[in-house]
GROMACS .gro file of N, CA and C in nm:
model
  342
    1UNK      N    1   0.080  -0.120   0.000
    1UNK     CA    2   0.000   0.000   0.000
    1UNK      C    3   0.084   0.126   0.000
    2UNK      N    4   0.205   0.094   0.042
    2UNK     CA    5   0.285   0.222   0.047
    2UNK      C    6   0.325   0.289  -0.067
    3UNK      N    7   0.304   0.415  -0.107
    3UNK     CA    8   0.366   0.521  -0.225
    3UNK      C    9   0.157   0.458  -0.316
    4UNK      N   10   0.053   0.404  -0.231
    4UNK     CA   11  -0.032   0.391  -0.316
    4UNK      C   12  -0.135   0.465  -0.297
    5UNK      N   13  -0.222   0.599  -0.418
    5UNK     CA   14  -0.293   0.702  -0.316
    5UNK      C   15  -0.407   0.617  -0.355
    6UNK      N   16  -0.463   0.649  -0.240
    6UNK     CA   17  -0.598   0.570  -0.187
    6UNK      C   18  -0.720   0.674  -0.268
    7UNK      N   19  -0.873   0.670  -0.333
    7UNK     CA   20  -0.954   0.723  -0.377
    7UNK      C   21  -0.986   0.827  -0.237
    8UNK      N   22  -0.976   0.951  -0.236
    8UNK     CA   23  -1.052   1.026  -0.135
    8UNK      C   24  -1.206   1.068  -0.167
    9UNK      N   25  -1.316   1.103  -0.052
    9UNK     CA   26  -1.452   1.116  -0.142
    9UNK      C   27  -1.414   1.280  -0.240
   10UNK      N   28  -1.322   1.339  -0.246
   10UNK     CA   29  -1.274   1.469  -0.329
   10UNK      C   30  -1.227   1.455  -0.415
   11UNK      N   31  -1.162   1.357  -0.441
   11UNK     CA   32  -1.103   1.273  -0.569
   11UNK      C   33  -1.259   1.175  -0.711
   12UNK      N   34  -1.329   1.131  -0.578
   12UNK     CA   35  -1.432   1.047  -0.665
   12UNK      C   36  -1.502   1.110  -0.829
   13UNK      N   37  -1.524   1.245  -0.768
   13UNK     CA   38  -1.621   1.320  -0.805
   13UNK      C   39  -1.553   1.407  -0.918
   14UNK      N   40  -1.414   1.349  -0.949
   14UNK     CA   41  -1.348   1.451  -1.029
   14UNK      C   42  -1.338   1.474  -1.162
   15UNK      N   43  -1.344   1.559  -1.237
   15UNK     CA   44  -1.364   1.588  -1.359
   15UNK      C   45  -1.331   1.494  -1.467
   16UNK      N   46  -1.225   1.429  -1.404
   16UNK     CA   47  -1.144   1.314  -1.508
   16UNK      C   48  -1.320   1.214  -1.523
   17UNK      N   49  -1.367   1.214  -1.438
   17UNK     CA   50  -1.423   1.049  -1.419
   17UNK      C   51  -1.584   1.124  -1.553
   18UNK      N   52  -1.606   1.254  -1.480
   18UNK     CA   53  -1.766   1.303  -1.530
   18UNK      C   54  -1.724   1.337  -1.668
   19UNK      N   55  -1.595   1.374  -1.759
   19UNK     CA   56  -1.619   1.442  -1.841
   19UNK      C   57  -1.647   1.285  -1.964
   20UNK      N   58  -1.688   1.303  -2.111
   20UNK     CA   59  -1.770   1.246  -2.161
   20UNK      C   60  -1.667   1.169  -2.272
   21UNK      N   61  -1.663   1.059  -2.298
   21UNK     CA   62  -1.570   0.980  -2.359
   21UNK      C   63  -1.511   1.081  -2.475
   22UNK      N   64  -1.663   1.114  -2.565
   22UNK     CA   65  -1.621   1.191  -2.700
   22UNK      C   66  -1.494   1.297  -2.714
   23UNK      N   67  -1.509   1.333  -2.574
   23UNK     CA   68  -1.428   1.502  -2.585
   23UNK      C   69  -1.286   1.460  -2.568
   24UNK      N   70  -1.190   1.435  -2.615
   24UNK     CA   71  -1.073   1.384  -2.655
   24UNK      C   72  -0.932   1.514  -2.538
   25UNK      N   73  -0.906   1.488  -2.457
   25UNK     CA   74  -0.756   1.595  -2.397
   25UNK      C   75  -0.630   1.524  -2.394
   26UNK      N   76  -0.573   1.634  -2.413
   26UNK     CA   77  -0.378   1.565  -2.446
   26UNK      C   78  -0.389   1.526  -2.265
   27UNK      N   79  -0.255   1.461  -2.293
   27UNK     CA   80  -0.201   1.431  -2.206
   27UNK      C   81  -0.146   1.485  -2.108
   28UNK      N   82  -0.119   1.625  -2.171
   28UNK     CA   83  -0.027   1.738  -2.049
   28UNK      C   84  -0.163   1.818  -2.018
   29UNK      N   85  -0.274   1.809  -2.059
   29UNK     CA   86  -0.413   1.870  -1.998
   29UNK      C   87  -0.452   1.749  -1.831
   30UNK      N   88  -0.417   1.640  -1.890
   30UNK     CA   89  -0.514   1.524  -1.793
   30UNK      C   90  -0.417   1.527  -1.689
   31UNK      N   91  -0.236   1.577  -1.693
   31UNK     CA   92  -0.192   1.584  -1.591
   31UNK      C   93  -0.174   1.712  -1.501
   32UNK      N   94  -0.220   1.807  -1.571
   32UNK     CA   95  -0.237   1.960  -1.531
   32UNK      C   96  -0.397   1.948  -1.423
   33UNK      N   97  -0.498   1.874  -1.462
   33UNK     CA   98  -0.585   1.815  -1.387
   33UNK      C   99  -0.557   1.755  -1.228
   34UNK      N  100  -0.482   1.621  -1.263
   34UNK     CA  101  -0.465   1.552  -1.159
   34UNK      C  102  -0.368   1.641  -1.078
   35UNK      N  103  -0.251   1.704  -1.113
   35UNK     CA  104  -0.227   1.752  -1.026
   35UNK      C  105  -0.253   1.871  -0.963
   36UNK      N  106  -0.349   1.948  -0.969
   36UNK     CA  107  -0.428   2.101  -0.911
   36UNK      C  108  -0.560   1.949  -0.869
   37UNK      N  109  -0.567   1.851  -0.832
   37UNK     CA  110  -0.641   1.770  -0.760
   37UNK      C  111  -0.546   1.747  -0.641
   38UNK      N  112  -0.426   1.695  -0.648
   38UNK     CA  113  -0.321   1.616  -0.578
   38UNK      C  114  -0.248   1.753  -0.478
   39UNK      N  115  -0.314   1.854  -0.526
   39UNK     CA  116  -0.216   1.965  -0.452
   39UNK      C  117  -0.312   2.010  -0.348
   40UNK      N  118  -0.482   2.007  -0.426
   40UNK     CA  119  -0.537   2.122  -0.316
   40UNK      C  120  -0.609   1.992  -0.209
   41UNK      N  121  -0.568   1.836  -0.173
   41UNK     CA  122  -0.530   1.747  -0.078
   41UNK      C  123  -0.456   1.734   0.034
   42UNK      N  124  -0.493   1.718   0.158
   42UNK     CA  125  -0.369   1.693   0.238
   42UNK      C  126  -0.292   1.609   0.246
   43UNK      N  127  -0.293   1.527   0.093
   43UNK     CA  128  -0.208   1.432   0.140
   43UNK      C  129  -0.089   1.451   0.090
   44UNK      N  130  -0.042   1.544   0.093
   44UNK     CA  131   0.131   1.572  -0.011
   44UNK      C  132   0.195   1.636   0.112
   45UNK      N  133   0.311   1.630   0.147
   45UNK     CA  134   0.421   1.637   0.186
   45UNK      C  135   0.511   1.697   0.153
   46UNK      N  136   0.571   1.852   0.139
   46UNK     CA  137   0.679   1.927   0.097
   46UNK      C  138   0.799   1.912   0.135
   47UNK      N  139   0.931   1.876   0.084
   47UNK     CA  140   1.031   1.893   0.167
   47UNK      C  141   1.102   1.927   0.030
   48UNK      N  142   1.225   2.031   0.076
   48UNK     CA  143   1.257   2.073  -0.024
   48UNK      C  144   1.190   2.111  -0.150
   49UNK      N  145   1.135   2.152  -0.196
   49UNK     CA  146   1.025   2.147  -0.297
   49UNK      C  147   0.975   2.054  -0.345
   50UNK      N  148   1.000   1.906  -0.275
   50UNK     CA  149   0.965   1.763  -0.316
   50UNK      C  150   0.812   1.764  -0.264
   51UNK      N  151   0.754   1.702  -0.345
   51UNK     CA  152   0.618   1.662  -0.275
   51UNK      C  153   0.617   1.527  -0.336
   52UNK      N  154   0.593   1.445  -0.153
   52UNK     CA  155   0.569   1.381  -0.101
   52UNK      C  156   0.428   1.274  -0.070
   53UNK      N  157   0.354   1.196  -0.142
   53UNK     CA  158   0.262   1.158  -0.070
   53UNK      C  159   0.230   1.070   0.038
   54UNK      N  160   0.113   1.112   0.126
   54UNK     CA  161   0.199   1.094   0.250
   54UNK      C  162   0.008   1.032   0.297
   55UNK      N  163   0.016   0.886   0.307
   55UNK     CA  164  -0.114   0.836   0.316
   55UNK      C  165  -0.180   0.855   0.474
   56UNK      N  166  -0.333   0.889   0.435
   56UNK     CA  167  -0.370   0.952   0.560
   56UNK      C  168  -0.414   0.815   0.659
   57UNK      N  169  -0.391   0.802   0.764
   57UNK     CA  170  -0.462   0.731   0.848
   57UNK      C  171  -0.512   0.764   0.943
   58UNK      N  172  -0.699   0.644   0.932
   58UNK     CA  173  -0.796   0.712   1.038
   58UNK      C  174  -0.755   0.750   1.151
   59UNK      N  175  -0.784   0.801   1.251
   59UNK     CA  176  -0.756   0.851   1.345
   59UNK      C  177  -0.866   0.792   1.464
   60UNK      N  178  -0.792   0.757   1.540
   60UNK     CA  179  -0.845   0.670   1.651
   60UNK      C  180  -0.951   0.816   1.701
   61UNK      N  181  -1.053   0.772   1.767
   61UNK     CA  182  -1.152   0.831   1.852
   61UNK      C  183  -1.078   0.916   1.947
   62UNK      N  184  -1.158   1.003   1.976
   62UNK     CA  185  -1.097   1.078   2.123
   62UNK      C  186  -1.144   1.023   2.242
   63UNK      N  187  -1.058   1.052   2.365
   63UNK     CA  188  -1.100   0.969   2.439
   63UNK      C  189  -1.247   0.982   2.514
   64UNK      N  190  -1.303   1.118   2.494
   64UNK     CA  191  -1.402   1.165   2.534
   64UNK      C  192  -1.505   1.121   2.410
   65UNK      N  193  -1.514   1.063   2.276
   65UNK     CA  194  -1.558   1.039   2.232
   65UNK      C  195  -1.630   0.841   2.249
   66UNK      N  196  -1.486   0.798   2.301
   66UNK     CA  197  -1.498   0.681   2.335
   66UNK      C  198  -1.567   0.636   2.469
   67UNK      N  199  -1.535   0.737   2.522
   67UNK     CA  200  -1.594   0.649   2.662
   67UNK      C  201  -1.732   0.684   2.673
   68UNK      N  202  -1.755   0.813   2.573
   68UNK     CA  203  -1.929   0.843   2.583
   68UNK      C  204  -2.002   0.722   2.477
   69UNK      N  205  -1.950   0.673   2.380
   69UNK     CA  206  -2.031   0.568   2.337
   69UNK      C  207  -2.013   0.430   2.407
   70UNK      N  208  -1.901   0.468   2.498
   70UNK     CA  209  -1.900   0.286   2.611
   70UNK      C  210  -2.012   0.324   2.687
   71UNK      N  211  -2.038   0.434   2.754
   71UNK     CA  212  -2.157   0.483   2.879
   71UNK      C  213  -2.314   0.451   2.734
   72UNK      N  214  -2.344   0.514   2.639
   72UNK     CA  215  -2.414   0.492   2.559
   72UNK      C  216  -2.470   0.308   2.538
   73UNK      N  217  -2.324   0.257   2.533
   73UNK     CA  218  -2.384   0.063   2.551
   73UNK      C  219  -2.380   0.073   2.657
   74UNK      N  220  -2.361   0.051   2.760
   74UNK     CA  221  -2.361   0.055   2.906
   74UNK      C  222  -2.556   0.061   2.955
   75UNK      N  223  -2.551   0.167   2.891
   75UNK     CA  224  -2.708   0.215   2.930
   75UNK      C  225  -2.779   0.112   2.839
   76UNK      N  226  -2.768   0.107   2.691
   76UNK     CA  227  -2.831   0.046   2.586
   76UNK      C  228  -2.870  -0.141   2.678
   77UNK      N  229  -2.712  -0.170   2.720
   77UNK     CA  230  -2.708  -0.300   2.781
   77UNK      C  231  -2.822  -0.300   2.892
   78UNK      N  232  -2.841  -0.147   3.018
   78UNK     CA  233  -2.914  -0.191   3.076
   78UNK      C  234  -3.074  -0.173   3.100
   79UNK      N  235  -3.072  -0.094   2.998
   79UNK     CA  236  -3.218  -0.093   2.969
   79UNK      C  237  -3.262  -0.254   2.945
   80UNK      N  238  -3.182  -0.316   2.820
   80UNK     CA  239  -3.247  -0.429   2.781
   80UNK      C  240  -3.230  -0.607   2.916
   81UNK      N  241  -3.100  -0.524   2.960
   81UNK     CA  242  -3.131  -0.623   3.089
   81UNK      C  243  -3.292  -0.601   3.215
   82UNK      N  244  -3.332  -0.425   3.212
   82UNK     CA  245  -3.430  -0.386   3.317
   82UNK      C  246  -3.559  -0.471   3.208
   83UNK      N  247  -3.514  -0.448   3.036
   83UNK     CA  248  -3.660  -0.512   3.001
   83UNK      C  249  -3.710  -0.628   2.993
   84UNK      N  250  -3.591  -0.720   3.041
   84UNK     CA  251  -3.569  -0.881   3.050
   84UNK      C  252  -3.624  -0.939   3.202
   85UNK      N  253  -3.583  -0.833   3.260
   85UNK     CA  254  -3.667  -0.803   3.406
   85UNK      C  255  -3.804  -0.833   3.455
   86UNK      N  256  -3.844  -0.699   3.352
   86UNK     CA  257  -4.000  -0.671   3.317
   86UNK      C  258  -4.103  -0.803   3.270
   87UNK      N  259  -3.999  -0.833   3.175
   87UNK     CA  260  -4.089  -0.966   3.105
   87UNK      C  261  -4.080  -1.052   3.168
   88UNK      N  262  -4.016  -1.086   3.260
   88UNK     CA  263  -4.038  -1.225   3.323
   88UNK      C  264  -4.101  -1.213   3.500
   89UNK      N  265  -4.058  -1.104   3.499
   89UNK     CA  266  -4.196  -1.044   3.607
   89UNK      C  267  -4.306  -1.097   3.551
   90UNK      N  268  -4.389  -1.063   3.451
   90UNK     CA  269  -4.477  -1.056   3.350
   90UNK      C  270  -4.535  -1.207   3.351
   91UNK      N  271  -4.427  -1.281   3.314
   91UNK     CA  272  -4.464  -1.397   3.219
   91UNK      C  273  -4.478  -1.513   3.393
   92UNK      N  274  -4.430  -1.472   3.509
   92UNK     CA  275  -4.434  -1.537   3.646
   92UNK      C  276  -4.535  -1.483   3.688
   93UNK      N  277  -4.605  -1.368   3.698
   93UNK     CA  278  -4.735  -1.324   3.711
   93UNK      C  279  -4.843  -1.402   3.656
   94UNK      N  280  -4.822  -1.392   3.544
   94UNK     CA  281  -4.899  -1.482   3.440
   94UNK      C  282  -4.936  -1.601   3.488
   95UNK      N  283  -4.813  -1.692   3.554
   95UNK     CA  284  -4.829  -1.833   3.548
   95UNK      C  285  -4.887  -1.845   3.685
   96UNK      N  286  -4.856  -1.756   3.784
   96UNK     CA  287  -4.929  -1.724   3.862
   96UNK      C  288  -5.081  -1.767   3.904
   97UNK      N  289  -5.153  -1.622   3.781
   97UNK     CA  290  -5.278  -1.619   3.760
   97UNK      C  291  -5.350  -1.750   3.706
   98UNK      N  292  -5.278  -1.802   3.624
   98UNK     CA  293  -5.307  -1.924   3.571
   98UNK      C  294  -5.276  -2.041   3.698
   99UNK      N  295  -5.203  -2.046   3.761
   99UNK     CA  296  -5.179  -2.132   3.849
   99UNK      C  297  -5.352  -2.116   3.924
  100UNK      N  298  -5.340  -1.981   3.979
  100UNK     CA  299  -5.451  -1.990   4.028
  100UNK      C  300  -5.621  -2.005   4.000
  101UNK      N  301  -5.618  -1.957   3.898
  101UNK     CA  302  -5.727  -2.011   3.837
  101UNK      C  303  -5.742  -2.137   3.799
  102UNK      N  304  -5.660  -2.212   3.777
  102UNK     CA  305  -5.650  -2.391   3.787
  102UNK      C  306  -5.705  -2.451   3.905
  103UNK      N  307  -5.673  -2.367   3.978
  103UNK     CA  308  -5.688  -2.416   4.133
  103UNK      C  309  -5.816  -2.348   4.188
  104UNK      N  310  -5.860  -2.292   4.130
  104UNK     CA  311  -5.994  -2.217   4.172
  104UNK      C  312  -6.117  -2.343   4.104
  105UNK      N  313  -6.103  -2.400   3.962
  105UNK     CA  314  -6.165  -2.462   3.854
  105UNK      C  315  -6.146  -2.597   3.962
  106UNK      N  316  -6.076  -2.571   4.013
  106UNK     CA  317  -6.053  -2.755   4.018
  106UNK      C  318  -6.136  -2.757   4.131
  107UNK      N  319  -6.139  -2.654   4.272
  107UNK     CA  320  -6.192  -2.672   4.381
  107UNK      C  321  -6.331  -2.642   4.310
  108UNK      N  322  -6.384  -2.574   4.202
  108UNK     CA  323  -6.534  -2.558   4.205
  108UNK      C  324  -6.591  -2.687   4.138
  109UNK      N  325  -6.501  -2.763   4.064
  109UNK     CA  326  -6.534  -2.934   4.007
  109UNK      C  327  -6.505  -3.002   4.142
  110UNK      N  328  -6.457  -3.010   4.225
  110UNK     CA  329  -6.483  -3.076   4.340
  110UNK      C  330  -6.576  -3.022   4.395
  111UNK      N  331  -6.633  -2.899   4.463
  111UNK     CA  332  -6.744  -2.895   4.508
  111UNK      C  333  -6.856  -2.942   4.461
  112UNK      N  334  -6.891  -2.951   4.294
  112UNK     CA  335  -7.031  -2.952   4.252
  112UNK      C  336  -6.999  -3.139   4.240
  113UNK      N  337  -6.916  -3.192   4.217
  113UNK     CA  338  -6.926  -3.342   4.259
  113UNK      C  339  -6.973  -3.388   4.380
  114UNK      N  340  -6.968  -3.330   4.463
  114UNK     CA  341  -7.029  -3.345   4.617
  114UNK      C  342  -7.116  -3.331   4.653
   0.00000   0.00000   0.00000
């Protein structure tokens, strides 16, 4: 990958790609192009009047960026643990009610047998 420039989304969109097969440009036009592309980029590197390309890499999160989307799952995690909660509150209630109404049915079929 090294000395290889990567597509930037400023590069995608560039005249080379939109202009139309028919319209025919020399060669010292298509490089007068690319490079007033390659210059107004940060990815060149001056030293001595050399330019340099110099490949960008992402850049890790800040740390204030990171730890607010760890607190963000954190919460996300415990909501869905409080709603796992909820539902089985729910679903033991349930069996509950049903328990008891089994047991209500059964003592009123024993009474009317009697």
């Amino acid at each position: 990958n090294w000395g290889m420039k990567q597509p930037s989304p400023a590069t995608k969109s560039s005249p080379i790609i939109t202009q139309s097969p028919q319209k025919m440009r020399s060669f010292s036009e298509i490089q007068k192009e690319e490079e007033t592309i390659r210059n107004n980029e940060d990815h060149m590197c001056r030293i001595d009047g050399n330019q340099w390309f110099v490949q960008q890499r992402e850049r890790a999160a800040s740390i204030g960026e990171i730890q607010q989307r760890e607190q963000q799952e954190q919460e996300m995690l415990d909501l869905i643990e409080e709603q796992k909660q909820i539902e089985m509150a729910i679903k033991k209630s349930l069996q509950e009610e049903n328990a008891a109404k089994k047991k209500k049915q059964k003592k009123k079929k024993q009474n009317q047998q009697r």
